PDB file of C-alpha atoms in Angstrom:
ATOM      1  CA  UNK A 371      10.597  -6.741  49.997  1.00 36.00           C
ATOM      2  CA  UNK A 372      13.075  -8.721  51.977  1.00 39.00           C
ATOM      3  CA  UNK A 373      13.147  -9.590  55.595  1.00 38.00           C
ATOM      4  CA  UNK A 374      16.635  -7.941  57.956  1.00 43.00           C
ATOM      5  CA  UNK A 375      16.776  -4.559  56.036  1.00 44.00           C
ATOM      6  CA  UNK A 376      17.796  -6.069  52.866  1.00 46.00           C
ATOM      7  CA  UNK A 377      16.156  -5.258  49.390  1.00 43.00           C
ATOM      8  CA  UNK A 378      15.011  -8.875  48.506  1.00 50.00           C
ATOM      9  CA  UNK A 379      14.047 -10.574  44.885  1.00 47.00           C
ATOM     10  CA  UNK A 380      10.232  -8.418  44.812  1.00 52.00           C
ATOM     11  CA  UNK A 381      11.925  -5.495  45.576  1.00 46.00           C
ATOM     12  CA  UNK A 382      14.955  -6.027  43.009  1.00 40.00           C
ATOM     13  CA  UNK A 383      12.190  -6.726  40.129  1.00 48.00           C
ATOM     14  CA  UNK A 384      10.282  -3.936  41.354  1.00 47.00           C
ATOM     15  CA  UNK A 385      13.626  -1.784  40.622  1.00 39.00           C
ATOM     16  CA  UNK A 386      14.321  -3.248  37.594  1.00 46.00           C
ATOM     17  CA  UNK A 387      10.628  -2.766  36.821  1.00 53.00           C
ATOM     18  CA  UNK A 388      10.629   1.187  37.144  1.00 50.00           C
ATOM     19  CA  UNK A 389      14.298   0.882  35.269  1.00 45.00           C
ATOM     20  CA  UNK A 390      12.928  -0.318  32.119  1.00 52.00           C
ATOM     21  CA  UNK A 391      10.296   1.738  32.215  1.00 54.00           C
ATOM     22  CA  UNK A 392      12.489   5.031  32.803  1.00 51.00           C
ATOM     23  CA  UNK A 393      14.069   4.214  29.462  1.00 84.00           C
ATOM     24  CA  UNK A 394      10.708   3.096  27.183  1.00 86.00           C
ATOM     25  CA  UNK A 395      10.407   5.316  24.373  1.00 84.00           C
ATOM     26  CA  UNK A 396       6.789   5.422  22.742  1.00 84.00           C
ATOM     27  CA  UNK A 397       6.576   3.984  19.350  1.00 78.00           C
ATOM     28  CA  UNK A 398       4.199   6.381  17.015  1.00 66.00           C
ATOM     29  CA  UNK A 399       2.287   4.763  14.088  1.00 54.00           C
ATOM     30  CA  UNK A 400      -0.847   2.488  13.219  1.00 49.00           C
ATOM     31  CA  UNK A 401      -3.989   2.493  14.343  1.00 52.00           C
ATOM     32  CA  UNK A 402      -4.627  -0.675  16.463  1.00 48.00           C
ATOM     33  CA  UNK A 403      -2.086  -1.258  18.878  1.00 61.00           C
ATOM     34  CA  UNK A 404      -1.284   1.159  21.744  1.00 69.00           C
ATOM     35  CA  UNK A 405       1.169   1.157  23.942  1.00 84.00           C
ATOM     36  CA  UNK A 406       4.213   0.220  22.323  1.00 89.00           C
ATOM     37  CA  UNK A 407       7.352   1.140  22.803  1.00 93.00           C
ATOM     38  CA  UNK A 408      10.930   0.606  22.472  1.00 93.00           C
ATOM     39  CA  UNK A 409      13.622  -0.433  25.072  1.00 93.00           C
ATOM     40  CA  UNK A 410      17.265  -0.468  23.663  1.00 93.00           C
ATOM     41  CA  UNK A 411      17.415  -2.855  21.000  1.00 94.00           C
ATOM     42  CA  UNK A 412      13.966  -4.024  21.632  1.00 96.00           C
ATOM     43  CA  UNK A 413      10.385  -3.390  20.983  1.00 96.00           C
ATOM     44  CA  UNK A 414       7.490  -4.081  23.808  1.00 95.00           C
ATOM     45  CA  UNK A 415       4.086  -4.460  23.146  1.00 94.00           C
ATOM     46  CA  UNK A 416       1.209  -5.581  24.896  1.00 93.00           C
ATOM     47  CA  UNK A 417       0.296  -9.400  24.668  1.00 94.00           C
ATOM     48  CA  UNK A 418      -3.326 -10.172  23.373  1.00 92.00           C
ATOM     49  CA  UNK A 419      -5.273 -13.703  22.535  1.00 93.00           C
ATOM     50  CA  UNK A 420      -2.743 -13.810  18.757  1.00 95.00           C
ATOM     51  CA  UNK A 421       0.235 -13.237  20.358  1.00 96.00           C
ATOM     52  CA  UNK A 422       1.058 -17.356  20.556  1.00 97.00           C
ATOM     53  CA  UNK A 423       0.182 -17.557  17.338  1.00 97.00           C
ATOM     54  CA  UNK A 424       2.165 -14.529  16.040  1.00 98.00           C
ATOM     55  CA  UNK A 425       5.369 -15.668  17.850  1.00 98.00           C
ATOM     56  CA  UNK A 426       4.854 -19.160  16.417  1.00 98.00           C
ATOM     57  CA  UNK A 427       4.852 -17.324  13.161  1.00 98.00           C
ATOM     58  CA  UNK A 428       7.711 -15.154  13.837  1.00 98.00           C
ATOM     59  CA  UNK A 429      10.280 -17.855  14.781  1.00 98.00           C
ATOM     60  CA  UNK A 430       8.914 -19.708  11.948  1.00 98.00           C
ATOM     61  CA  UNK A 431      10.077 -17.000   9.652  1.00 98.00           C
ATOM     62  CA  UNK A 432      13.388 -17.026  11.638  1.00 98.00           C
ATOM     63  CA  UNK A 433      13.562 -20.618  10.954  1.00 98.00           C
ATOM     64  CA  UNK A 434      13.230 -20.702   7.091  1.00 98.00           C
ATOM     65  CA  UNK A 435      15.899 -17.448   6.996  1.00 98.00           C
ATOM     66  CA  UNK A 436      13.158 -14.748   5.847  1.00 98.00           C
ATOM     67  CA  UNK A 437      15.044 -11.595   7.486  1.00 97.00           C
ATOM     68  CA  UNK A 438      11.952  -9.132   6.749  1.00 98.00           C
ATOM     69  CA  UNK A 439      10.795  -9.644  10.123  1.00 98.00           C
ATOM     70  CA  UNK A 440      10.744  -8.943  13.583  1.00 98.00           C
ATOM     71  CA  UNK A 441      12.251 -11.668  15.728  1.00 98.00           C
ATOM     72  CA  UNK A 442      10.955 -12.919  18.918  1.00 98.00           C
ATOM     73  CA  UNK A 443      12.728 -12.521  22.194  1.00 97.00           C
ATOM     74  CA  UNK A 444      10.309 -13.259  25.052  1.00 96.00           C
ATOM     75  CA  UNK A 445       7.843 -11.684  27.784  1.00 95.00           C
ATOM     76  CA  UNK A 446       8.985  -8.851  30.136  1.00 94.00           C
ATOM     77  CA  UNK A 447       7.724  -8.713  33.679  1.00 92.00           C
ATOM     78  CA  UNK A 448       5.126  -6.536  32.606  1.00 93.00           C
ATOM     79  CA  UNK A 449       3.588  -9.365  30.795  1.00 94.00           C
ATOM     80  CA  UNK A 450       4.677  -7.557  27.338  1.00 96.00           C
ATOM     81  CA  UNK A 451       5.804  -9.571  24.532  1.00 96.00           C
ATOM     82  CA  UNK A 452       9.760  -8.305  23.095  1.00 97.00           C
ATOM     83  CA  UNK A 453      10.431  -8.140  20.171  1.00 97.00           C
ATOM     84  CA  UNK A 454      13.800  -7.137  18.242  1.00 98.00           C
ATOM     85  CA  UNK A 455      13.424  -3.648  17.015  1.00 96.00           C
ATOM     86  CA  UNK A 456      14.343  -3.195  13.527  1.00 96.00           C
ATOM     87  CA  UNK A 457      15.459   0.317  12.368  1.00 94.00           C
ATOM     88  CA  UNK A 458      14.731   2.379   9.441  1.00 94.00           C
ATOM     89  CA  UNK A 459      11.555   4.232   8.963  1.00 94.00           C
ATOM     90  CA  UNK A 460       8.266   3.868   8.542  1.00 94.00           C
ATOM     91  CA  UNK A 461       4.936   5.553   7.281  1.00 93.00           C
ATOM     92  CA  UNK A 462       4.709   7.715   3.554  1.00 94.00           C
ATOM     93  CA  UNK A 463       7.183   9.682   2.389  1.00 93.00           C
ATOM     94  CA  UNK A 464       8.510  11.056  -1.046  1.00 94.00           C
ATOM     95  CA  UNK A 465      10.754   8.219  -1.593  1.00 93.00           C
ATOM     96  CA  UNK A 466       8.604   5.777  -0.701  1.00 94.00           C
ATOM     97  CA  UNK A 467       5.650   6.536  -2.786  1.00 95.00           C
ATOM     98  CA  UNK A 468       8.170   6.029  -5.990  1.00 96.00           C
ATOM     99  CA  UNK A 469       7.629   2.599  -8.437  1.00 97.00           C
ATOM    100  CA  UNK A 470      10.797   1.015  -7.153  1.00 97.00           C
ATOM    101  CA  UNK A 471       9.498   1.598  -3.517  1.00 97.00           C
ATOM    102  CA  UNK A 472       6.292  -0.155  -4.690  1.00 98.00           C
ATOM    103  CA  UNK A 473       8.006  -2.767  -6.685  1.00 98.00           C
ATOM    104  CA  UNK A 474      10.245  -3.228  -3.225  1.00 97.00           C
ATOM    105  CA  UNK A 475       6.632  -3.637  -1.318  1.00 98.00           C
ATOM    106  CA  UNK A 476       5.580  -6.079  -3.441  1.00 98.00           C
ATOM    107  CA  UNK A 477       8.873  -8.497  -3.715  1.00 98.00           C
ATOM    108  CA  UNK A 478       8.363  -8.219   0.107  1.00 98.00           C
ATOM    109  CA  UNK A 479       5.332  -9.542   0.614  1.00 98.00           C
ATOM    110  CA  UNK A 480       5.925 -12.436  -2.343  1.00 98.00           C
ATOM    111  CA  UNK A 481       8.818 -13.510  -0.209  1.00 98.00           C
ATOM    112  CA  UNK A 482       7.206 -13.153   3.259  1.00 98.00           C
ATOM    113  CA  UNK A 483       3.888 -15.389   1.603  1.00 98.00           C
ATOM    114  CA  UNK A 484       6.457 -17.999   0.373  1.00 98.00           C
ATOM    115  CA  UNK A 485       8.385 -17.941   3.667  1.00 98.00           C
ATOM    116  CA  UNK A 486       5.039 -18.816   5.666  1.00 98.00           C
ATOM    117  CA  UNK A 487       4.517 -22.283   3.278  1.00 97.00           C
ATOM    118  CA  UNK A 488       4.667 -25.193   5.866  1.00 97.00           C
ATOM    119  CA  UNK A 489       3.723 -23.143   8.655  1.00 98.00           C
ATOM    120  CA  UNK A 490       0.156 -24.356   9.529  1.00 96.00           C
ATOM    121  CA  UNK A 491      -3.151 -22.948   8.463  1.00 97.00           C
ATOM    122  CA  UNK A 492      -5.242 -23.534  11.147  1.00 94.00           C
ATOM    123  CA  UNK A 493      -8.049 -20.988  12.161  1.00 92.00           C
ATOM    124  CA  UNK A 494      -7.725 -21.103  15.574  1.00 93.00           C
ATOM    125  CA  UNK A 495      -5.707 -18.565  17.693  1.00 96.00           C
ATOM    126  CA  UNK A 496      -5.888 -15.464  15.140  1.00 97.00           C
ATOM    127  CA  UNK A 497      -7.169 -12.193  15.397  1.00 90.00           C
ATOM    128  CA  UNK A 498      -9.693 -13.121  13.097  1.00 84.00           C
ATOM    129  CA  UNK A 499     -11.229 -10.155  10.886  1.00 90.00           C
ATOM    130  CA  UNK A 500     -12.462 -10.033   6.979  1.00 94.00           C
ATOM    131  CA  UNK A 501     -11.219 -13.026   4.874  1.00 96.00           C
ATOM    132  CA  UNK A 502     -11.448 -14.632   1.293  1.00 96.00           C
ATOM    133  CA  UNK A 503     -13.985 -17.390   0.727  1.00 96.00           C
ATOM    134  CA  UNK A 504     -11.295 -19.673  -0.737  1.00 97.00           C
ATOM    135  CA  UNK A 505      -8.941 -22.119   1.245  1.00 97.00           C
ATOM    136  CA  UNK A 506      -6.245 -20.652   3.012  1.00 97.00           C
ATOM    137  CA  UNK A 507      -2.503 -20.683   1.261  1.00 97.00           C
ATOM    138  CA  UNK A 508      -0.552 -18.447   3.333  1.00 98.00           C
ATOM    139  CA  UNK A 509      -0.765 -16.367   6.542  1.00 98.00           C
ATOM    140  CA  UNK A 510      -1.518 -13.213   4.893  1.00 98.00           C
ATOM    141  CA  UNK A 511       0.134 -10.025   7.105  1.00 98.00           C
ATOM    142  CA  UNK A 512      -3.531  -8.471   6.755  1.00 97.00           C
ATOM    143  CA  UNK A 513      -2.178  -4.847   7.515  1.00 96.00           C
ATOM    144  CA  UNK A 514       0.641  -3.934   5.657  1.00 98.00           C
ATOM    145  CA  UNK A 515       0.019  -0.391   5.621  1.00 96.00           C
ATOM    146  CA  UNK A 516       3.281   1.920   5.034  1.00 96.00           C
ATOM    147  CA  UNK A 517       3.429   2.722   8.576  1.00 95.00           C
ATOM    148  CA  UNK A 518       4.532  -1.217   9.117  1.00 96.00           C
ATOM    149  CA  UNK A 519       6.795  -1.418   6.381  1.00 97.00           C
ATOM    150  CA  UNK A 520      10.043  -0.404   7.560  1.00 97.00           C
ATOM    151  CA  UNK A 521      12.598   1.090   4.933  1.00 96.00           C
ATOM    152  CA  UNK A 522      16.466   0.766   5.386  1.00 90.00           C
ATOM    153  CA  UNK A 523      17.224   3.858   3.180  1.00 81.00           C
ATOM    154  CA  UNK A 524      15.013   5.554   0.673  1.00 80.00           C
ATOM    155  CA  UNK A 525      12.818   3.948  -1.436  1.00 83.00           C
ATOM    156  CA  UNK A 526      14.299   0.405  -0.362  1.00 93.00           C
ATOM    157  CA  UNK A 527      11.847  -1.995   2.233  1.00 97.00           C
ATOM    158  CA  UNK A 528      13.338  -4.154   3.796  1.00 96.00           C
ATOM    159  CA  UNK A 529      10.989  -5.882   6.403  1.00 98.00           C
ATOM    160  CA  UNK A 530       7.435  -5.636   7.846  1.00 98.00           C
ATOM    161  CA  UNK A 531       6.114  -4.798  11.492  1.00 97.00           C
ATOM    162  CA  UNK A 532       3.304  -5.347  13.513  1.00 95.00           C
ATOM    163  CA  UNK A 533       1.958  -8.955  12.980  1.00 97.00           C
ATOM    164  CA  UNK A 534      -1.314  -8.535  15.445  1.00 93.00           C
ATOM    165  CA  UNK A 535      -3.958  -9.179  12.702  1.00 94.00           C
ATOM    166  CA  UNK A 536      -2.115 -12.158  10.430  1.00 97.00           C
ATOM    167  CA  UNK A 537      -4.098 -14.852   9.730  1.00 97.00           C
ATOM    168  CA  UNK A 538      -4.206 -17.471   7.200  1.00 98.00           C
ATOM    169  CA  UNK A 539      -5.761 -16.494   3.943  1.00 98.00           C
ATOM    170  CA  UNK A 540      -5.135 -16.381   0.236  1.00 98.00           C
ATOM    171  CA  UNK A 541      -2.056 -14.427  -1.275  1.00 98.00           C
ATOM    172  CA  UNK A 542      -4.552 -12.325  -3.146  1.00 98.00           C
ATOM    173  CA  UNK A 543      -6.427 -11.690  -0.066  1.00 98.00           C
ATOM    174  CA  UNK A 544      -3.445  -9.863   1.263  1.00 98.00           C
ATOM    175  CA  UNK A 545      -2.301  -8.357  -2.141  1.00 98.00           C
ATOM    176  CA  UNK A 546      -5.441  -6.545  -2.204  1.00 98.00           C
ATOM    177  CA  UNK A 547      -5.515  -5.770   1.181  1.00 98.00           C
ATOM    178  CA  UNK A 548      -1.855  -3.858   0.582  1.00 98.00           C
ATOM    179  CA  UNK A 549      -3.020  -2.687  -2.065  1.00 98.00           C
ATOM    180  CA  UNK A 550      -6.023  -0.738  -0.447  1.00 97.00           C
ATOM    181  CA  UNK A 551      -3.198   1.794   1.408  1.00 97.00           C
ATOM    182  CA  UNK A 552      -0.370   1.403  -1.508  1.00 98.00           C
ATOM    183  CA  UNK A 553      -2.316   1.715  -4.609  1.00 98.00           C
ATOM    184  CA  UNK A 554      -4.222   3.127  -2.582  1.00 98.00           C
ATOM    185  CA  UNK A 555      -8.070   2.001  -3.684  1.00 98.00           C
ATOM    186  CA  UNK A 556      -9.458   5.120  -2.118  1.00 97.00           C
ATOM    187  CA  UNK A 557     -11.623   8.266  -2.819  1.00 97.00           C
ATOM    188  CA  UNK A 558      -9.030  10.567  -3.622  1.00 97.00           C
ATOM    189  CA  UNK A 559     -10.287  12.902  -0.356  1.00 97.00           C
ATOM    190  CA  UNK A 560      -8.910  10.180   1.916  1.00 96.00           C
ATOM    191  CA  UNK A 561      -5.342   9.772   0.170  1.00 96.00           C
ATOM    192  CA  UNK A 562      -2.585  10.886   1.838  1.00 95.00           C
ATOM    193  CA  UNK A 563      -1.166  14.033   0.012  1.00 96.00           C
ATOM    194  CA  UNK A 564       1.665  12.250  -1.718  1.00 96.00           C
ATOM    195  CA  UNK A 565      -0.908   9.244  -3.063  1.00 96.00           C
ATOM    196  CA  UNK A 566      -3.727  11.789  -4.419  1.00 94.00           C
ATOM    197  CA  UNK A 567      -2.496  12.379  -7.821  1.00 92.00           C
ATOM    198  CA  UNK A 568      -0.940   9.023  -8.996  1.00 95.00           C
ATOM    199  CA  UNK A 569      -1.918   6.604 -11.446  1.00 97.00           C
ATOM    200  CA  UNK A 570      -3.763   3.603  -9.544  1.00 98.00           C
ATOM    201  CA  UNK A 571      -4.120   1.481 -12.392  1.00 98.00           C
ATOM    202  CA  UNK A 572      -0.638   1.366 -13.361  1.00 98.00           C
ATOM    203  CA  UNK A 573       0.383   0.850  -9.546  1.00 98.00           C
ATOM    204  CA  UNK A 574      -2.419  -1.711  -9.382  1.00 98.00           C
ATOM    205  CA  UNK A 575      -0.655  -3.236 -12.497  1.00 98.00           C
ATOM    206  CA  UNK A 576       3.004  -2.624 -11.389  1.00 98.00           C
ATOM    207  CA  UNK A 577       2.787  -4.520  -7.615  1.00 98.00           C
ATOM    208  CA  UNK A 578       0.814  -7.463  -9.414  1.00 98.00           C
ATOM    209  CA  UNK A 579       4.207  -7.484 -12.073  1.00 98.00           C
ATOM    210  CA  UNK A 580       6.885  -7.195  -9.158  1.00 98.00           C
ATOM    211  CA  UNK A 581       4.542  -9.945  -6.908  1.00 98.00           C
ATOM    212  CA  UNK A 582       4.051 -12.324 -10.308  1.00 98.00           C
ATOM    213  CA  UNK A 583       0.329 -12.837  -9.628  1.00 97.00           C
ATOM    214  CA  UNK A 584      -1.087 -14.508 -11.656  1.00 96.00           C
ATOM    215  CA  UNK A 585      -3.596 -13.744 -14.466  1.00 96.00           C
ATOM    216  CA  UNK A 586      -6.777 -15.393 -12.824  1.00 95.00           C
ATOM    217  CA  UNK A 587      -5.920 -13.803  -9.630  1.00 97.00           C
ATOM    218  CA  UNK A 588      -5.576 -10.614 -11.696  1.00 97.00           C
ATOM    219  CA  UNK A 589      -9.036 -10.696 -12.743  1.00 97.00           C
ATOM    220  CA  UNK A 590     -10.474 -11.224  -9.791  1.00 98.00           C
ATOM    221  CA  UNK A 591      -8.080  -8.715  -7.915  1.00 98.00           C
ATOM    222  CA  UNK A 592     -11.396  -5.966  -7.760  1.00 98.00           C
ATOM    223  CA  UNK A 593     -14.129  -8.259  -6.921  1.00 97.00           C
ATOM    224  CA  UNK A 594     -12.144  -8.893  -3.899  1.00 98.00           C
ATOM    225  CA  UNK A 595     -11.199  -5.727  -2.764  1.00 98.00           C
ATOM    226  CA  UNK A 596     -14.476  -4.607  -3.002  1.00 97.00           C
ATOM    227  CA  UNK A 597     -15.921  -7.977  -0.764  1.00 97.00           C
ATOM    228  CA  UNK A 598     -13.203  -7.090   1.070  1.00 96.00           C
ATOM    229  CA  UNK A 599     -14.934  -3.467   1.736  1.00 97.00           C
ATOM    230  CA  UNK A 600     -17.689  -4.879   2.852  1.00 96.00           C
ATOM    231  CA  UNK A 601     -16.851  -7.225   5.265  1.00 95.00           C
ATOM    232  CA  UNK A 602     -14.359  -4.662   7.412  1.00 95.00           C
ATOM    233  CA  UNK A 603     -17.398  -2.247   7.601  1.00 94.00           C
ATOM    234  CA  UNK A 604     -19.290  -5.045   9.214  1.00 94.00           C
ATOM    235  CA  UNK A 605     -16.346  -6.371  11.595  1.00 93.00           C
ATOM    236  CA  UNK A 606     -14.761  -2.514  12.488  1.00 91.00           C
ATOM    237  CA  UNK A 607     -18.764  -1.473  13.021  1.00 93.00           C
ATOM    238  CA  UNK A 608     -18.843  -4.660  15.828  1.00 91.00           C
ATOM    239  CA  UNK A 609     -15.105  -4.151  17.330  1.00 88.00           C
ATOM    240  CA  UNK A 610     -16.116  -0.337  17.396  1.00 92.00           C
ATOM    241  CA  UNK A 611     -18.921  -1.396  19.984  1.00 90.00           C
ATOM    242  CA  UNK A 612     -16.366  -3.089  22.400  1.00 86.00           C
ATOM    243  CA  UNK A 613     -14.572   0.276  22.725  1.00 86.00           C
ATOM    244  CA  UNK A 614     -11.171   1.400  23.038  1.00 83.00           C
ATOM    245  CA  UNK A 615      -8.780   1.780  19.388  1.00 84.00           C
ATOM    246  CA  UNK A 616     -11.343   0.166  17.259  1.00 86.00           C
ATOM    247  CA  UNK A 617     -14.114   2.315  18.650  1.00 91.00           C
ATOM    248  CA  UNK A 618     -11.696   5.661  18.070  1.00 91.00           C
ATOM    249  CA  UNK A 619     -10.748   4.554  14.490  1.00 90.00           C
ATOM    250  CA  UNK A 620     -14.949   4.438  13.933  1.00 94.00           C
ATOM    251  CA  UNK A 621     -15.666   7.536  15.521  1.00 94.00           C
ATOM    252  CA  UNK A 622     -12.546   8.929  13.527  1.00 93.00           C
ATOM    253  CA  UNK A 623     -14.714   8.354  10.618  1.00 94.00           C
ATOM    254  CA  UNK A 624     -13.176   4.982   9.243  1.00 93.00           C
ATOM    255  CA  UNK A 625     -16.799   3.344   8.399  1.00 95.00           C
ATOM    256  CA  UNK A 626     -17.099   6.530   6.029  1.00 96.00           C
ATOM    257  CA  UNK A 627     -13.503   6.041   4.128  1.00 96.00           C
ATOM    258  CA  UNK A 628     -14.687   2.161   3.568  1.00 97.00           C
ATOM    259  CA  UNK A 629     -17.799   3.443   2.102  1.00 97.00           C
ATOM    260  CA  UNK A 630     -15.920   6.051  -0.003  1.00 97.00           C
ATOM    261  CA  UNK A 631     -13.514   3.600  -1.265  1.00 97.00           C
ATOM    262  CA  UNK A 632     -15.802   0.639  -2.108  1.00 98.00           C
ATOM    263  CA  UNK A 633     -18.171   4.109  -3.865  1.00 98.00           C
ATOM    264  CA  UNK A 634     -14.933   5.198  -5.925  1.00 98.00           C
ATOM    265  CA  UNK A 635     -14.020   1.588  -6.958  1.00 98.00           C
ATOM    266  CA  UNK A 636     -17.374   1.206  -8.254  1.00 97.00           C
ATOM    267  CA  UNK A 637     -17.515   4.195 -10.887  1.00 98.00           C
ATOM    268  CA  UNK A 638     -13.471   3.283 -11.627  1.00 98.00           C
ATOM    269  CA  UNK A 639     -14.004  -0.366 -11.627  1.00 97.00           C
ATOM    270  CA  UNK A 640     -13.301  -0.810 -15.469  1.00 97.00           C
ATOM    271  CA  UNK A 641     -10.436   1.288 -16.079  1.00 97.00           C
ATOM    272  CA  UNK A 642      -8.636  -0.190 -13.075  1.00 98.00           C
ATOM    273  CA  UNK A 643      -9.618  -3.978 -14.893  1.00 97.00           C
ATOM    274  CA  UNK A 644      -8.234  -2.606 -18.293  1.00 97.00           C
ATOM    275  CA  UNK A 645      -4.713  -2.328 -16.743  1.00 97.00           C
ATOM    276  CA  UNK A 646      -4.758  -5.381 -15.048  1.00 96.00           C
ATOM    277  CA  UNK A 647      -5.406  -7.859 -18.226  1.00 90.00           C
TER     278      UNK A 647
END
């Protein structure tokens, strides 16, 4: 506070402070982050060890014109990184579960992986998590889940939230990892409702169509979604043992659905290949 009576520049940030936070509204959805939420025309979320990385990223994809994305506007005084908040909505519903909706996932993530070519592949200042053995091409999302796909109207995405685990990696890396919640590669008792009775070979076979991946990366498509399953047992098992979301999302029983999934992929592994070459 000021000296003489008056309110000085502490006190006006403190007022400002309590403003902003009068007006945050909390942002539902996902599993990792907490404590987002939106001001206005913005979104504020709390920094970690990525966030350089991710807004390096971001205004890359601002640079090159990809409009699928969040854009960066700064740090509050809260220490929270802001972010423009992009409307539409989020998380599985009847329209999105549709083949054009999955089609629409797919061109989205080939033109966010050729948007991120010239941006730098270096390891350092990720989240870090499971990854292909092969040399890095892109900086794979590594979590598009519906919940950060954001859809202007139905059945039409239009751009992708919540950057916190990118990292570079190979495109198929992150086509399987999609694929995993849009297919989805699950045991059927972990689908959501509206995914439980689909076909997941011909989804399989209709995002690798709207993507254009390739045939070799087709063929190997299962063997990495099932390394894939292995290795985010092992690193949610370790993050679990630090506490806090990751240790929720274990005790939630997200170690089991990994097992189940990498279990169902094994006994469906060859009908799953037959649409996919």
């Amino acid at each position: 506070m000021g000296t003489g009576g008056g309110v000085g520049w502490e006190g006006i940030r403190f007022v400002g402070m309590v403003a902003t936070l009068l007006h945050e509204i909390p942002l539902q959805g996902g599993d990792v982050t907490d404590g987002v939420v939106r001001v206005g025309d913005t979104v504020r979320r709390p920094a970690s060890t990525s966030t350089p990385a991710v807004h390096a990223l971001l205004r890359h994809l601002e640079a090159v014109g990809f409009e699928g994305a969040p854009r960066v506007v700064g740090m509050d005084g809260l220490g929270r990184e802001i972010l423009t908040f992009i409307p539409g909505t989020t998380g599985l519903r009847v329209e999105s579960v549709t083949d054009g909706a999955l089609s629409g996932v797919a061109l989205l993530l080939r033109e966010y992986h050729d948007a991120t070519i010239g941006f730098p592949l270096t390891p350092d200042g990720w989240e870090g998590g499971s990854n292909d053995d092969r040399m890095p091409e892109v900086v794979g999302h590594c979590d598009l889940t519906p919940e950060n796909v954001v859809f202007s109207r139905p059945g039409r995405p239009h751009a992708m939230i919540d950057f916190d685990l990118a990292r570079p990696t190979t495109r198929l890396f992150d086509v399987a990892t999609t694929l995993r919640h849009w297919a989805p590669i699950a045991d059927p008792v972990d689908r959501h409702p509206l995914l439980r009775n689909l076909d997941v070979g011909a989804r399989l076979r209709l995002f690798c169509d709207a993507y254009g991946l390739l045939p070799r990366d087709r063929r190997r498509l299962l063997e990495l979604a099932r390394t894939r399953f292995h290795r985010s047992y092992t690193v949610m098992r370790t993050r679990a043992t630090a506490g806090g979301t990751w240790a929720r999302m274990w005790a939630g029983g997200a170690g089991e659905r990994i097992r189940r999934a990498a279990a169902w992929l094994d006994v469906h592994e060859d009908e799953l290949y037959a649409h996919l070459v």
